[in-house]
Each structure stands twice: as structure tokens, then as C-alpha cells.
């Protein structure tokens, strides 16, 4: 299944894509795409529905129908740093022995095609295409061999980052990771049964048509199951929590000299089977 949230910002409604790629409304069955809707039982109930019998939403998604973040009411937005060996090399950092875990504040979450407003005073806003994990059944201290049962699905994330505030202003990475609009999620949540191997996905990102990132999840240091298990040692994961899993090489910070986003530019990014995003920089 491909689950979506559509409509005006702050008033999104739950939906599902039909066989023709059109949005069908789920409002009669779930309040939102989030929480218990994403547990194994919740997803089983949605699978029992015939999308063709649901109300057709006017418009084409990502054309004349706005999509919001594909998960609503996210409790925790977590992320893993330096999780691609080739990205760690371009950053001049060692491959971590354990996952680097940080938070992106939930107020940064945006729709996949919403404009990105540069924060006042920003000089080093950067891009990062990432595979996102969406938690289904929650849990704590989840065993690695059980972690797949806790993953509802996957999505595209742009882990936008202000590098100066992330790395050179003291404190944690969070200061450069959580600004409003720094977490576009979607366009849709693809349930895990449709992604047989999340470590065999191509992911890419372009700025103004120039492809900066073109990698594969095969070069991840820590895979999705290991990330879910590891993260659950430090916090109880809950249905609808989102984890960004790291980025391949080609970020602006890694260019020689570094290249950062400017007003007027367009970012396009995507992951095989999970859709694409586009953000205009303002």
C-alpha cells in the first residue's frame, strides 16, 4: 500500500493511492495516517479495503493536489548520522562504531513539495536525501531479529541541515537540523511488504538539474533492522515515529569548495519505489 495525507497545510486528510495513482479518501476509516493506524492490526484493516470503492479525491497528487507529510502527529523524529561509509569519507570523519543518533524537532516536518524558507542568517543550508523508516508496532529493547516486525513502511526524507549551526556553534547537531521546513517527508508511506530489500534502493538528489547525490542503500553501515533495534535501547519507539537513516555522498558540505542552497534554487530528490520530492528554496 501507498498511504498519503492530502490537502491544505495543517488540514491534511488520510488517503491511499489506487492502481491508477489517484488518491482515494480514507477519512471514513481512519482519522489520520499515524499512530495505531500503522500497527500490524491497523494496516491489516486497511489492506482489507478495496481502494476502488473509496471516494476519489479530485486532482492529481503532486500536480494540482497538495500532499502533506505522509505521517501525521509524529511523536519522535529521529535520525542517524554518518551512516554511509562513502559519506563519512567525504566529510573527513571516521565510520562510526555505533549509530550516531540525534533528533529532528517535529516542528520541522513539511510536505514533500512545500517551499523551503532559508532561516534568517543561514549561510550553509545543505541537502541530504535519506531513506525514512516509519514505526508500526512500538517497543523497547527490540531484538535485531524482531525489528522488521516493528517497521510499518518506508518513505523519502530530505534531512535538510544548516552546517554552520550543526557543527561549529557548540552543543549538539540538533541546532542545525530542526528548523521549520527542514524535514520534508513523503510523498507516500510505502508499506514494508512492498519493499523486499530496503538495502537495495537507489537514492538521488539534484539542485537546479545538477545531480549531486546518486547512491544506494547498499552502502549503509547500519541497516534498518539494526537501526530500529539500536534506537529502541534508548527510547521507547511508538507507532508513527520516524527515523531518517543517513545519506550517501554528494552533500553540499562535501563539494570542493562547499556549495550551499540559495534562494531561487529547486531541489529534486527520490528513492526507487518510494516516489520523489521537489522543494523551491526561498
mmCIF file of N, CA, C and O in Angstrom, residues 80 83 98-99 101 133 142-148 151 154 198-199 220-234 237 243 245:
data_model
loop_
_atom_site.group_PDB
_atom_site.id
_atom_site.type_symbol
_atom_site.label_atom_id
_atom_site.label_comp_id
_atom_site.label_asym_id
_atom_site.label_seq_id
_atom_site.Cartn_x
_atom_site.Cartn_y
_atom_site.Cartn_z
ATOM 1 N N UNK A 80 19.892 9.217 12.004
ATOM 2 C CA UNK A 80 21.185 8.562 12.156
ATOM 3 C C UNK A 80 22.200 9.306 11.306
ATOM 4 O O UNK A 80 21.969 9.564 10.118
ATOM 5 N N UNK A 83 25.882 7.415 8.289
ATOM 6 C CA UNK A 83 25.536 6.004 8.167
ATOM 7 C C UNK A 83 25.879 5.416 6.800
ATOM 8 O O UNK A 83 25.492 4.291 6.508
ATOM 9 N N UNK A 98 29.201 2.755 16.430
ATOM 10 C CA UNK A 98 27.792 2.620 16.771
ATOM 11 C C UNK A 98 27.037 3.731 16.061
ATOM 12 O O UNK A 98 27.612 4.770 15.720
ATOM 13 N N UNK A 99 25.732 3.545 15.812
ATOM 14 C CA UNK A 99 24.972 4.600 15.147
ATOM 15 C C UNK A 99 25.026 5.925 15.918
ATOM 16 O O UNK A 99 24.914 5.950 17.144
ATOM 17 N N UNK A 101 23.084 8.971 16.868
ATOM 18 C CA UNK A 101 21.646 9.196 16.990
ATOM 19 C C UNK A 101 21.383 10.637 17.402
ATOM 20 O O UNK A 101 21.972 11.138 18.357
ATOM 21 N N UNK A 133 12.396 5.395 7.884
ATOM 22 C CA UNK A 133 11.674 4.273 8.486
ATOM 23 C C UNK A 133 10.486 4.840 9.253
ATOM 24 O O UNK A 133 10.628 5.802 10.008
ATOM 25 N N UNK A 142 14.117 -3.836 21.457
ATOM 26 C CA UNK A 142 13.683 -4.756 20.413
ATOM 27 C C UNK A 142 14.887 -5.553 19.919
ATOM 28 O O UNK A 142 15.933 -4.993 19.587
ATOM 29 N N UNK A 143 14.755 -6.855 19.847
ATOM 30 C CA UNK A 143 15.836 -7.714 19.354
ATOM 31 C C UNK A 143 16.020 -7.489 17.856
ATOM 32 O O UNK A 143 15.047 -7.281 17.127
ATOM 33 N N UNK A 144 17.270 -7.535 17.364
ATOM 34 C CA UNK A 144 17.506 -7.321 15.930
ATOM 35 C C UNK A 144 16.690 -8.230 15.029
ATOM 36 O O UNK A 144 16.196 -7.806 13.988
ATOM 37 N N UNK A 145 16.521 -9.494 15.436
ATOM 38 C CA UNK A 145 15.791 -10.425 14.572
ATOM 39 C C UNK A 145 14.278 -10.230 14.633
ATOM 40 O O UNK A 145 13.528 -10.881 13.907
ATOM 41 N N UNK A 146 13.821 -9.318 15.490
ATOM 42 C CA UNK A 146 12.394 -8.991 15.573
ATOM 43 C C UNK A 146 12.081 -7.591 15.045
ATOM 44 O O UNK A 146 10.918 -7.199 14.957
ATOM 45 N N UNK A 147 13.124 -6.845 14.691
ATOM 46 C CA UNK A 147 12.941 -5.428 14.369
ATOM 47 C C UNK A 147 12.064 -5.211 13.139
ATOM 48 O O UNK A 147 11.283 -4.249 13.078
ATOM 49 N N UNK A 148 12.172 -6.100 12.133
ATOM 50 C CA UNK A 148 11.377 -5.915 10.910
ATOM 51 C C UNK A 148 9.887 -5.908 11.209
ATOM 52 O O UNK A 148 9.111 -5.247 10.506
ATOM 53 N N UNK A 151 8.446 -2.347 11.769
ATOM 54 C CA UNK A 151 8.532 -1.343 10.705
ATOM 55 C C UNK A 151 7.251 -1.378 9.888
ATOM 56 O O UNK A 151 6.930 -2.383 9.252
ATOM 57 N N UNK A 154 8.280 2.584 4.646
ATOM 58 C CA UNK A 154 9.421 3.433 4.319
ATOM 59 C C UNK A 154 8.943 4.647 3.518
ATOM 60 O O UNK A 154 7.870 4.633 2.899
ATOM 61 N N UNK A 198 15.195 -3.260 1.619
ATOM 62 C CA UNK A 198 15.464 -1.826 1.792
ATOM 63 C C UNK A 198 16.936 -1.457 1.666
ATOM 64 O O UNK A 198 17.274 -0.272 1.650
ATOM 65 N N UNK A 199 17.811 -2.463 1.551
ATOM 66 C CA UNK A 199 19.234 -2.187 1.348
ATOM 67 C C UNK A 199 19.632 -2.350 -0.122
ATOM 68 O O UNK A 199 20.805 -2.531 -0.427
ATOM 69 N N UNK A 220 24.971 1.464 3.238
ATOM 70 C CA UNK A 220 24.684 1.783 4.641
ATOM 71 C C UNK A 220 25.629 1.009 5.562
ATOM 72 O O UNK A 220 25.929 -0.159 5.328
ATOM 73 N N UNK A 221 26.042 1.657 6.627
ATOM 74 C CA UNK A 221 26.817 0.972 7.664
ATOM 75 C C UNK A 221 25.886 0.127 8.529
ATOM 76 O O UNK A 221 26.148 -1.047 8.813
ATOM 77 N N UNK A 222 24.787 0.714 8.949
ATOM 78 C CA UNK A 222 23.788 0.039 9.785
ATOM 79 C C UNK A 222 22.470 -0.002 9.011
ATOM 80 O O UNK A 222 21.974 1.031 8.564
ATOM 81 N N UNK A 223 21.894 -1.197 8.856
ATOM 82 C CA UNK A 223 20.661 -1.356 8.112
ATOM 83 C C UNK A 223 19.438 -1.025 8.947
ATOM 84 O O UNK A 223 19.525 -0.795 10.164
ATOM 85 N N UNK A 224 18.255 -0.989 8.315
ATOM 86 C CA UNK A 224 17.041 -0.590 9.027
ATOM 87 C C UNK A 224 16.735 -1.406 10.273
ATOM 88 O O UNK A 224 16.375 -0.833 11.318
ATOM 89 N N UNK A 225 16.861 -2.735 10.203
ATOM 90 C CA UNK A 225 16.553 -3.539 11.384
ATOM 91 C C UNK A 225 17.508 -3.231 12.532
ATOM 92 O O UNK A 225 17.098 -3.113 13.686
ATOM 93 N N UNK A 226 18.798 -3.087 12.198
ATOM 94 C CA UNK A 226 19.766 -2.751 13.240
ATOM 95 C C UNK A 226 19.507 -1.380 13.842
ATOM 96 O O UNK A 226 19.673 -1.174 15.054
ATOM 97 N N UNK A 227 19.090 -0.427 13.006
ATOM 98 C CA UNK A 227 18.797 0.915 13.496
ATOM 99 C C UNK A 227 17.601 0.901 14.442
ATOM 100 O O UNK A 227 17.623 1.530 15.516
ATOM 101 N N UNK A 228 16.546 0.177 14.063
ATOM 102 C CA UNK A 228 15.364 0.108 14.931
ATOM 103 C C UNK A 228 15.718 -0.542 16.261
ATOM 104 O O UNK A 228 15.347 -0.049 17.339
ATOM 105 N N UNK A 229 16.450 -1.648 16.212
ATOM 106 C CA UNK A 229 16.835 -2.330 17.442
ATOM 107 C C UNK A 229 17.699 -1.428 18.324
ATOM 108 O O UNK A 229 17.445 -1.283 19.527
ATOM 109 N N UNK A 230 18.706 -0.800 17.725
ATOM 110 C CA UNK A 230 19.616 0.054 18.484
ATOM 111 C C UNK A 230 18.879 1.240 19.106
ATOM 112 O O UNK A 230 19.042 1.537 20.297
ATOM 113 N N UNK A 231 18.057 1.903 18.302
ATOM 114 C CA UNK A 231 17.352 3.086 18.794
ATOM 115 C C UNK A 231 16.435 2.727 19.956
ATOM 116 O O UNK A 231 16.302 3.503 20.921
ATOM 117 N N UNK A 232 15.821 1.546 19.896
ATOM 118 C CA UNK A 232 14.879 1.150 20.947
ATOM 119 C C UNK A 232 15.559 0.868 22.279
ATOM 120 O O UNK A 232 14.878 0.675 23.294
ATOM 121 N N UNK A 233 16.888 0.846 22.303
ATOM 122 C CA UNK A 233 17.603 0.694 23.580
ATOM 123 C C UNK A 233 17.583 1.983 24.380
ATOM 124 O O UNK A 233 17.806 1.968 25.601
ATOM 125 N N UNK A 234 17.338 3.121 23.707
ATOM 126 C CA UNK A 234 17.464 4.419 24.363
ATOM 127 C C UNK A 234 16.133 5.150 24.507
ATOM 128 O O UNK A 234 16.036 6.108 25.264
ATOM 129 N N UNK A 237 10.057 3.199 21.218
ATOM 130 C CA UNK A 237 9.527 3.569 19.914
ATOM 131 C C UNK A 237 8.021 3.386 19.922
ATOM 132 O O UNK A 237 7.494 2.426 20.492
ATOM 133 N N UNK A 243 12.273 7.579 11.568
ATOM 134 C CA UNK A 243 13.732 7.571 11.697
ATOM 135 C C UNK A 243 14.349 7.780 10.318
ATOM 136 O O UNK A 243 14.112 6.990 9.397
ATOM 137 N N UNK A 245 17.652 7.597 8.036
ATOM 138 C CA UNK A 245 18.708 6.591 8.194
ATOM 139 C C UNK A 245 20.064 6.980 7.626
ATOM 140 O O UNK A 245 20.952 6.134 7.536
#
